[in-house]
Tab-separated table of C-alpha atoms in Angstrom:
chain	number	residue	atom	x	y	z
A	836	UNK	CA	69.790	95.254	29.282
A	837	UNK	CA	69.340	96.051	25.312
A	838	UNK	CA	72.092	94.536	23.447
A	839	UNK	CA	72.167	98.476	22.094
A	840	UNK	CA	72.991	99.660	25.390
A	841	UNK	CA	75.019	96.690	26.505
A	842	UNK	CA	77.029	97.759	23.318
A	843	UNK	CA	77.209	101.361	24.093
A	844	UNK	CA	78.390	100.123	27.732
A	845	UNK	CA	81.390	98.057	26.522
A	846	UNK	CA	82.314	100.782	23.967
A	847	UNK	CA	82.643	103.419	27.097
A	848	UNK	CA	84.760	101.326	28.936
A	849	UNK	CA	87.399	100.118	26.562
A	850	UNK	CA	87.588	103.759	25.732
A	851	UNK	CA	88.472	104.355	29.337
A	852	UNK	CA	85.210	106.744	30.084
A	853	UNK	CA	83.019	106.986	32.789
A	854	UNK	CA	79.431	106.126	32.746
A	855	UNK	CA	76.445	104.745	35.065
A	856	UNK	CA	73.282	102.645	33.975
A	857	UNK	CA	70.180	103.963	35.360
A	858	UNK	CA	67.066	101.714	35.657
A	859	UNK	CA	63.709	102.222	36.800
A	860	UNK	CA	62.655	99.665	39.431
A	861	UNK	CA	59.134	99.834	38.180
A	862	UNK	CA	59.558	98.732	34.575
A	863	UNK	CA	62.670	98.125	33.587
A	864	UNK	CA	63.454	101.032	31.790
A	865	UNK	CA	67.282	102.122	31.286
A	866	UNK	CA	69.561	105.136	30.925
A	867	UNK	CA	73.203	105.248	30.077
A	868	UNK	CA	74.722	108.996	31.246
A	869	UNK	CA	78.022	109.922	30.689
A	870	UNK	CA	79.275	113.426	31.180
A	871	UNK	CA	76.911	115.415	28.960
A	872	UNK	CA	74.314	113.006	27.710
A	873	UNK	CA	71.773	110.156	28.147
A	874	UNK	CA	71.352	107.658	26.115
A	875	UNK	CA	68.190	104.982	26.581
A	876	UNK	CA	64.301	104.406	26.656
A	877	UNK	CA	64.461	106.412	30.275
A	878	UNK	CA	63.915	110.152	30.492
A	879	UNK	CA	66.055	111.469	33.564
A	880	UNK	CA	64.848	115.298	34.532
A	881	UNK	CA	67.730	117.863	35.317
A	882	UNK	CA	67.585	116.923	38.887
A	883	UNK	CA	67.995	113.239	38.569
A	884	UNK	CA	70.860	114.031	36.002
A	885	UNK	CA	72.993	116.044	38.791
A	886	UNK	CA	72.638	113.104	41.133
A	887	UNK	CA	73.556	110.696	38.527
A	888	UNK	CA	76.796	112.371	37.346
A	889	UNK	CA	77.487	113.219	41.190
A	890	UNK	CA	77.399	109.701	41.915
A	891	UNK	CA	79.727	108.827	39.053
A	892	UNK	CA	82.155	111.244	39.794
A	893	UNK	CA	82.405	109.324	43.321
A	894	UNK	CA	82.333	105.862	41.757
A	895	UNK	CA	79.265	105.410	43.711
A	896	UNK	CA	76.585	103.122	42.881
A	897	UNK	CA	72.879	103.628	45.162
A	898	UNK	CA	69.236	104.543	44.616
A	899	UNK	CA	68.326	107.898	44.036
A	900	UNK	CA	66.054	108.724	46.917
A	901	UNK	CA	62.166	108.601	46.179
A	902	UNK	CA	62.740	108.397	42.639
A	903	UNK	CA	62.151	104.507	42.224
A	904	UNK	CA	65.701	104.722	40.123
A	905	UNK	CA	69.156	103.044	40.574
A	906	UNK	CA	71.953	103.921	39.655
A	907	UNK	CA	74.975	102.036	38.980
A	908	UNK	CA	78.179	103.873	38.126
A	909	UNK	CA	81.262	101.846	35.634
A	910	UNK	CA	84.258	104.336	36.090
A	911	UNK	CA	87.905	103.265	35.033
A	912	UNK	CA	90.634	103.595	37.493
A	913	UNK	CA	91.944	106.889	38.100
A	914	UNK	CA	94.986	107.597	35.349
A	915	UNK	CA	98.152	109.089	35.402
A	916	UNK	CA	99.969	110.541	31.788
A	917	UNK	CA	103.383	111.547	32.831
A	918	UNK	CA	105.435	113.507	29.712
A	919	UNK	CA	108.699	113.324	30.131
A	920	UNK	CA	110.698	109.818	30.785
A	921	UNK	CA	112.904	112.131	33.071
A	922	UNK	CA	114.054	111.320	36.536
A	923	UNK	CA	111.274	112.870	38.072
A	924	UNK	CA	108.769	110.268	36.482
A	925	UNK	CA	110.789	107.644	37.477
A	926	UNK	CA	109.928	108.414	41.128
A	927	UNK	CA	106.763	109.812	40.340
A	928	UNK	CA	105.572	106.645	38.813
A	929	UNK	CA	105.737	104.298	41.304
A	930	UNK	CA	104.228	106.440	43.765
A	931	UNK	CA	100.984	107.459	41.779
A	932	UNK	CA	100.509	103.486	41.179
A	933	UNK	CA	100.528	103.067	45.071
A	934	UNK	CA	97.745	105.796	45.202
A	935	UNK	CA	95.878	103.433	43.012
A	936	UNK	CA	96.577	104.882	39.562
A	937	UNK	CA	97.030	103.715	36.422
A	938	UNK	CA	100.231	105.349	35.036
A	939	UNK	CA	101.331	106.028	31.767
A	940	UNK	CA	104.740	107.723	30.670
A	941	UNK	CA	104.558	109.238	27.240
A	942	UNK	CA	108.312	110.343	25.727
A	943	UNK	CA	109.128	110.074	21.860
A	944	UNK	CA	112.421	109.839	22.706
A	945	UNK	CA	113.312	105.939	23.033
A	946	UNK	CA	116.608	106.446	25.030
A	947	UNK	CA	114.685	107.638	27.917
A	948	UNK	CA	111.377	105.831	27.412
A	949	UNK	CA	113.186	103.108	28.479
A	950	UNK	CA	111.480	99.687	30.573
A	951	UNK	CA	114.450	99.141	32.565
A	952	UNK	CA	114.245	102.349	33.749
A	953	UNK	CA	110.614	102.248	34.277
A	954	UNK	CA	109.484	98.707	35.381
A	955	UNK	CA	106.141	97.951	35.324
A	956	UNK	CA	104.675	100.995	34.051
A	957	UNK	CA	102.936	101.360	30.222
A	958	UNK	CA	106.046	103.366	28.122
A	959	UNK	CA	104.833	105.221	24.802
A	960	UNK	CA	107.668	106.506	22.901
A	961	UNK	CA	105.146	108.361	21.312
A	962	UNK	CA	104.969	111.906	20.620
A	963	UNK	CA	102.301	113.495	22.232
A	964	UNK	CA	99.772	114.572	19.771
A	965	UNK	CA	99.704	109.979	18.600
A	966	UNK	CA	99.607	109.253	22.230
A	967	UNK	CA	96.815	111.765	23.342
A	968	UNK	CA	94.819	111.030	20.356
A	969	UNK	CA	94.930	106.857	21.645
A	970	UNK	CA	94.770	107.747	25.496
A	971	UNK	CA	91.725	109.775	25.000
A	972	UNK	CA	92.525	111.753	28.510
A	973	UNK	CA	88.970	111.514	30.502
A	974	UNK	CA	87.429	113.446	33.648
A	975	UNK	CA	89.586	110.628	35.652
A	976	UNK	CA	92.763	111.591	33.981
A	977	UNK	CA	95.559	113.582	34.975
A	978	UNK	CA	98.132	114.710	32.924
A	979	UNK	CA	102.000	116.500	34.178
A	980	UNK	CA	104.854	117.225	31.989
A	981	UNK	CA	107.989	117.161	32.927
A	982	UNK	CA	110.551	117.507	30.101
A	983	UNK	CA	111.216	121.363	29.981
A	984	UNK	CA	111.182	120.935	26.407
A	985	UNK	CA	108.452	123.034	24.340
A	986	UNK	CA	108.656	120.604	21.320
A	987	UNK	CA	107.211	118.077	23.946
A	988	UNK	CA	105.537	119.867	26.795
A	989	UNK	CA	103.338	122.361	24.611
A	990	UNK	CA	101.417	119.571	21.538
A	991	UNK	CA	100.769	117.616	25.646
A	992	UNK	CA	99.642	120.513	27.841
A	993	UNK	CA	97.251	121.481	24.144
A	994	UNK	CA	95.654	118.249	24.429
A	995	UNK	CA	94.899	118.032	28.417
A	996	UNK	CA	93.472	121.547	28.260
A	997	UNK	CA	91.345	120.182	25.071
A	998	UNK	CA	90.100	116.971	27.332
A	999	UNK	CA	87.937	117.012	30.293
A	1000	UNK	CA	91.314	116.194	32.355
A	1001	UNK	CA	90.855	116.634	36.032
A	1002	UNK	CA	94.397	117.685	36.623
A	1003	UNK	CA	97.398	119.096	34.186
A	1004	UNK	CA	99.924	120.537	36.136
A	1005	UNK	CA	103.491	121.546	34.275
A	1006	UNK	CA	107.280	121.732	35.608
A	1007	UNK	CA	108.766	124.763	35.763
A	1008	UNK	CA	109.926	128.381	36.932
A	1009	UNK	CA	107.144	131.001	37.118
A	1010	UNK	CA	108.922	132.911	34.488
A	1011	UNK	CA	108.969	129.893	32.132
A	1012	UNK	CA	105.507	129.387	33.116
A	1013	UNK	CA	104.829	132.803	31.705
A	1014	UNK	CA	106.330	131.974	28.387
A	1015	UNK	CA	104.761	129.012	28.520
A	1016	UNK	CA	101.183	130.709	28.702
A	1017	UNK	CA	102.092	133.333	25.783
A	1018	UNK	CA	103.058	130.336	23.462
A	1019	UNK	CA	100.025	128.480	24.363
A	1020	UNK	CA	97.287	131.580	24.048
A	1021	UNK	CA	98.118	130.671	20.227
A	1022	UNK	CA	98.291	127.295	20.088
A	1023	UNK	CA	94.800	126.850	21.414
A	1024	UNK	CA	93.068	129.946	21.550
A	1025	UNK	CA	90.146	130.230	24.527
A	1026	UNK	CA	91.158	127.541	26.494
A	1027	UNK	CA	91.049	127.904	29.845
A	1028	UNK	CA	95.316	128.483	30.936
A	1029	UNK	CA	94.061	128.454	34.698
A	1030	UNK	CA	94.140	124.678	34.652
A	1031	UNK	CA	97.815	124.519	34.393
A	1032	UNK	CA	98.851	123.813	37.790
A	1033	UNK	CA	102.522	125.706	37.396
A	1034	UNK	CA	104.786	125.720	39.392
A	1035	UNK	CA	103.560	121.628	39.387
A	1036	UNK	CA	102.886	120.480	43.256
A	1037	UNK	CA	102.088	121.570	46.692
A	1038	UNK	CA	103.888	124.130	47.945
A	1039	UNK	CA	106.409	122.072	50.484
A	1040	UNK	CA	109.459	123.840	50.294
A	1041	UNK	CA	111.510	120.814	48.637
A	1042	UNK	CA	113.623	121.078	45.139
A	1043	UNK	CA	115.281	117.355	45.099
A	1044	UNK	CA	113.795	114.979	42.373
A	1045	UNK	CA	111.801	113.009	45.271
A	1046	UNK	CA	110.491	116.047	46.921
A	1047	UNK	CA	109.171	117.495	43.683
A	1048	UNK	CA	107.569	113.875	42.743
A	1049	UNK	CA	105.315	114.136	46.454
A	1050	UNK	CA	104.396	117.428	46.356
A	1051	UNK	CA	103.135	116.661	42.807
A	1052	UNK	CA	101.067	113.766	43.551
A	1053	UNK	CA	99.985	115.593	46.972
A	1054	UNK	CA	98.199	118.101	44.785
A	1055	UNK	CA	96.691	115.697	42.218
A	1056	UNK	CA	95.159	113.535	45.002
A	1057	UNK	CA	93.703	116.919	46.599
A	1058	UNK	CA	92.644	118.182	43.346
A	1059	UNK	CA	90.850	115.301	42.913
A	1060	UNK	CA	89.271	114.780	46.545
A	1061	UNK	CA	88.180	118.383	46.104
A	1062	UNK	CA	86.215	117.484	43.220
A	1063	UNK	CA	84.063	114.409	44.431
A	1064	UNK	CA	83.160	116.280	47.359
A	1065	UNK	CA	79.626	116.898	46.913
């Protein structure tokens, strides 16, 4: 590999983004594609493109069929940004790490953002707009808030719906859900509202902290099986 490339590779990854190498068998040559561009001495049609992002959206790595070209995909761990140190996330948290991802609970307020109450899992008593701008949410990332509070919830839910985020889901009544859109329509005009998930979870019938917590991560894990599906 180029030490331009091999560069470009390392930068991806400790940026927590997605990308695959492609090199032709034949010669050598190399591609590095990430959601919307290549980068590299190898020319991939439109075709060969679609296969290469579908296989990175699986975490695959193979050959493209009868193309002479393989493909190997370097995709973080899945991610979890819970807002809101609340009791929710403390159940919530352990749960998504079980599922295999890589949680972090963003709260600027220091009293609840608290490791005892969250062992093991990354704390950033942060507000949101520092911590989004660091965390960099990715097409592997999903992103809940929890904390009721506007002052919190909104700057968060701004910057999922600004990131290629494969989930944002948000607690809360479908009334406050409907304030919650009219604030938002000015905060960042044209984005796409439909993305909220709200009210946050599957539809299982439960209210208790626990109940709310599964039915949460139920959805994100079928949101996100519904998108690798070719």
């Amino acid at each position: 590999m180029k030490r331009l490339l091999l560069d470009q590779l390392r930068a991806f990854q400790q940026a927590h983004r997605s990308l695959a190498l492609v090199t032709r068998l034949a010669d050598g040559a190399q591609a590095l594609v990430c959601c919307n561009e290549s980068r590299g001495d190898l020319e991939l049609n439109l075709e060969q493109l679609k296969q290469v992002r579908q296989l990175l959206l699986n975490n695959r790595s193979a050959s493209l069929a009868g193309e002479g070209l393989f493909v190997r995909s370097y995709s973080p761990p899945l991610r979890l940004i819970i807002v809101g140190a609340v009791h929710i996330s403390q159940l919530l948290a352990p749960m998504a790490a079980l599922a295999g991802f890589d949680v972090v609970v963003v709260d600027p307020r220091q009293a609840f953002a608290d490791a005892q109450r969250f062992p093991g899992t990354e704390l950033r008593a942060q507000w949101p707009e520092q911590a989004f701008t660091e965390l960099h949410p990715d097409e592997r990332t999903a992103v809940v808030t929890f904390t009721h509070d506007p002052k919190i919830d909104d700057p968060a839910l701004c910057a999922a719906l600004q990131s290629p985020a494969f989930y944002v889901g948000a607690l809360g009544s479908r009334r406050t859900h409907a304030a919650r859109l009219e604030r938002l329509r000015e905060q960042v005009p044209g984005a796409d509202l439909t993305r909220i998930h709200a009210p946050i979870g599957l539809n299982l019938g439960g209210r208790e902290p626990g109940e709310i917590a599964v039915a949460a991560l139920a959805q994100i894990v079928e949101q996100r099986n519904r998108e690798v599906m070719p």
